Tab-separated table of C-alpha atoms in Angstrom:
chain	number	residue	atom	x	y	z
Q	16	MET	CA	-6.066	-6.461	25.201
Q	17	LYS	CA	-4.777	-3.740	27.510
Q	18	THR	CA	-5.501	-0.261	27.211
Q	19	GLY	CA	-3.212	2.035	29.203
Q	20	SER	CA	-2.654	0.463	32.679
Q	21	SER	CA	-6.141	-1.202	32.858
Q	22	VAL	CA	-7.342	-4.147	31.429
Q	23	GLN	CA	-10.695	-3.870	29.231
Q	24	SER	CA	-14.051	-5.690	30.542
Q	25	THR	CA	-14.929	-8.866	28.776
Q	26	ASP	CA	-17.684	-7.330	26.987
Q	27	SER	CA	-15.515	-4.479	25.792
Q	28	ARG	CA	-12.831	-6.764	24.779
Q	29	GLU	CA	-14.871	-8.793	22.670
Q	30	ARG	CA	-16.285	-5.872	20.757
Q	31	SER	CA	-12.804	-4.743	20.209
Q	32	LEU	CA	-11.821	-7.962	18.824
Q	33	ASP	CA	-14.730	-8.120	16.659
Q	34	ARG	CA	-13.867	-4.646	15.159
Q	35	LEU	CA	-10.486	-6.041	13.910
Q	36	LEU	CA	-12.268	-8.027	11.199
Q	37	GLU	CA	-13.191	-4.590	9.663
Q	38	LEU	CA	-9.402	-4.162	9.029
Q	39	LEU	CA	-9.282	-7.262	6.762
Q	40	PRO	CA	-9.758	-6.258	2.923
Q	41	HIS	CA	-11.302	-9.644	2.243
Q	42	GLN	CA	-15.095	-9.798	2.256
Q	43	GLU	CA	-17.463	-12.911	2.250
Q	44	PRO	CA	-17.284	-15.359	1.082
Q	45	LEU	CA	-13.508	-15.015	0.573
Q	46	ARG	CA	-12.993	-13.959	4.309
Q	47	LEU	CA	-11.780	-16.865	5.754
Q	48	ILE	CA	-11.708	-15.588	9.554
Q	49	SER	CA	-15.046	-15.377	11.448
Q	50	ALA	CA	-13.625	-14.083	14.831
Q	51	VAL	CA	-10.628	-12.660	16.480
Q	52	THR	CA	-10.236	-14.284	19.634
Q	53	ASP	CA	-7.063	-12.905	21.105
Q	54	TYR	CA	-4.502	-10.134	20.379
Q	55	GLU	CA	-1.387	-9.278	22.425
Q	56	ALA	CA	0.431	-6.349	21.201
Q	57	GLY	CA	4.041	-7.496	19.907
Q	58	LYS	CA	3.261	-11.161	20.416
Q	59	LEU	CA	0.406	-12.658	18.748
Q	60	LEU	CA	-3.036	-12.876	17.168
Q	61	GLN	CA	-5.524	-15.668	17.196
Q	62	ALA	CA	-8.567	-16.179	15.255
Q	63	SER	CA	-10.831	-18.820	14.245
Q	64	TYR	CA	-13.146	-19.915	11.295
Q	65	SER	CA	-15.707	-22.629	10.528
Q	66	PRO	CA	-15.293	-23.702	6.882
Q	67	SER	CA	-18.320	-25.798	6.539
Q	68	ARG	CA	-20.269	-23.141	4.400
Q	69	PHE	CA	-17.424	-23.073	1.994
Q	70	GLN	CA	-17.966	-26.876	1.179
Q	71	ASP	CA	-20.789	-26.062	-1.246
Q	72	PHE	CA	-18.122	-24.268	-3.391
Q	73	CYS	CA	-15.444	-26.985	-3.062
Q	74	LYS	CA	-16.299	-30.349	-3.997
Q	75	GLU	CA	-12.979	-31.846	-2.375
Q	76	PRO	CA	-13.816	-34.339	0.560
Q	77	LEU	CA	-11.195	-32.487	2.721
Q	78	ILE	CA	-10.123	-28.637	2.990
Q	79	PRO	CA	-7.540	-28.271	0.189
Q	80	PRO	CA	-4.374	-26.870	2.316
Q	81	SER	CA	-4.290	-23.683	0.044
Q	82	LEU	CA	-7.498	-22.719	1.853
Q	83	LEU	CA	-5.963	-23.436	5.365
Q	84	ILE	CA	-2.885	-21.315	4.280
Q	85	GLU	CA	-4.972	-18.448	2.925
Q	86	GLY	CA	-6.924	-18.158	6.317
Q	87	LEU	CA	-3.544	-18.093	8.120
Q	88	ALA	CA	-2.282	-15.505	5.705
Q	89	GLN	CA	-5.434	-13.411	6.528
Q	90	ALA	CA	-4.691	-13.770	10.341
Q	91	ALA	CA	-1.111	-12.501	9.489
Q	92	VAL	CA	-2.381	-9.559	7.581
Q	93	LEU	CA	-4.610	-8.394	10.519
Q	94	PHE	CA	-1.587	-9.006	12.884
Q	95	VAL	CA	0.707	-6.721	10.853
Q	96	GLN	CA	-1.941	-3.804	10.621
Q	97	MET	CA	-2.639	-3.964	14.357
Q	98	GLU	CA	1.317	-3.871	14.893
Q	99	THR	CA	2.051	-1.144	12.197
Q	100	ARG	CA	-1.212	0.934	10.919
Q	101	PRO	CA	-4.345	0.085	8.972
Q	102	LEU	CA	-4.059	-0.137	5.214
Q	103	ARG	CA	-4.515	3.158	3.487
Q	104	GLU	CA	-7.004	3.687	0.495
Q	105	GLY	CA	-5.354	2.061	-2.460
Q	106	GLU	CA	-2.930	-0.295	-0.589
Q	107	PHE	CA	-3.583	-3.944	-0.469
Q	108	PRO	CA	-1.690	-6.980	1.075
Q	109	LEU	CA	0.691	-9.059	-0.716
Q	110	LEU	CA	1.860	-12.633	0.204
Q	111	GLY	CA	5.668	-12.412	-0.308
Q	112	GLY	CA	6.687	-15.628	0.829
Q	113	LEU	CA	5.487	-18.997	2.495
Q	114	LYS	CA	7.278	-22.089	3.884
Q	115	ALA	CA	4.711	-24.448	5.352
Q	116	HIS	CA	4.386	-28.050	6.548
Q	117	VAL	CA	1.049	-29.736	6.312
Q	118	ALA	CA	0.699	-32.105	9.207
Q	119	VAL	CA	-2.751	-33.533	8.694
Q	120	PRO	CA	-5.767	-33.462	6.442
Q	121	VAL	CA	-8.627	-31.515	7.602
Q	122	SER	CA	-12.477	-32.192	7.196
Q	123	TRP	CA	-14.835	-29.499	6.499
Q	124	GLU	CA	-16.760	-29.956	9.965
Q	125	GLU	CA	-13.733	-28.691	11.935
Q	126	THR	CA	-13.432	-25.204	13.466
Q	127	LEU	CA	-9.983	-23.855	12.588
Q	128	HIS	CA	-7.881	-21.896	14.892
Q	129	TYR	CA	-5.229	-19.499	13.837
Q	130	THR	CA	-2.078	-18.388	15.730
Q	131	VAL	CA	0.240	-15.827	14.231
Q	132	ARG	CA	3.435	-14.578	16.119
Q	133	ALA	CA	5.855	-11.838	15.011
Q	134	VAL	CA	9.138	-12.818	14.027
Q	135	ARG	CA	9.898	-9.454	12.534
Q	136	ILE	CA	7.785	-6.483	11.548
Q	137	LEU	CA	8.862	-3.346	9.591
Q	138	SER	CA	6.370	-0.629	8.441
Q	139	THR	CA	5.355	-2.157	5.172
Q	140	GLN	CA	6.814	-5.594	5.652
Q	141	ALA	CA	6.620	-8.568	7.983
Q	142	VAL	CA	7.813	-12.203	8.846
Q	143	VAL	CA	5.336	-14.147	11.020
Q	144	GLU	CA	5.257	-17.594	11.949
Q	145	GLY	CA	1.750	-19.381	12.410
Q	146	GLU	CA	-0.076	-22.469	12.962
Q	147	VAL	CA	-3.634	-23.753	12.086
Q	148	LYS	CA	-5.013	-26.036	14.989
Q	149	LEU	CA	-8.183	-27.927	15.086
Q	150	SER	CA	-10.741	-27.766	17.796
Q	151	GLY	CA	-8.980	-30.533	19.726
Q	152	GLY	CA	-5.609	-29.194	19.649
Q	153	THR	CA	-4.106	-31.122	16.729
Q	154	GLU	CA	-1.887	-28.854	14.443
Q	155	ALA	CA	-2.773	-29.158	11.037
Q	156	ILE	CA	-0.292	-26.532	9.394
Q	157	ARG	CA	2.776	-24.853	10.558
Q	158	ALA	CA	3.872	-21.943	8.502
Q	159	VAL	CA	6.465	-18.974	8.161
Q	160	ILE	CA	4.694	-16.198	6.173
Q	161	THR	CA	6.126	-13.186	4.579
Q	162	VAL	CA	3.708	-10.262	3.924
Q	163	ALA	CA	3.947	-6.733	2.445
Q	164	VAL	CA	1.838	-3.776	1.676
Q	165	ALA	CA	1.710	-2.451	-2.006
Q	166	GLY	CA	-0.005	0.519	-3.468
Q	167	SER	CA	-2.066	0.809	-6.386
Q	168	LEU	CA	-1.333	-1.217	-9.495
Q	169	PRO	CA	0.116	0.926	-12.454
Q	170	GLY	CA	-2.619	2.189	-14.606
Q	171	THR	CA	-5.255	1.614	-11.844
Q	172	ALA	CA	-5.107	4.705	-9.818
């Protein structure tokens, strides 16, 4: 991550990446990102998650693809906030559209690696493409995701 014309130290960079998680409105146990591993302004965000602790809540032998896609969507929300602005009080992210291809089933023991890249980003809407890869580099899911920012629901403000 660059600041001005100099590159941050490794420790400083790791602390900055860890602070990005604070932008995510999702909290444990529904936060499906445990670390932001890379961010390049205007290009990409990479994050990771180890889902093994989630297996106790879901009795399926393999991770449901919807859980993988949710993690990828959360990475997209972080990326869009970094490219535009953080969510304001009363705002929340919406998944507007999704086109995904599930390539392989994923076991609970895998570490998931998310990458999202900008296709088009506006102030409150974005289209990103992303992928979920396994530790060995195998692609599990490839998707195009549309996200948007919404304000308070009528009657809740």
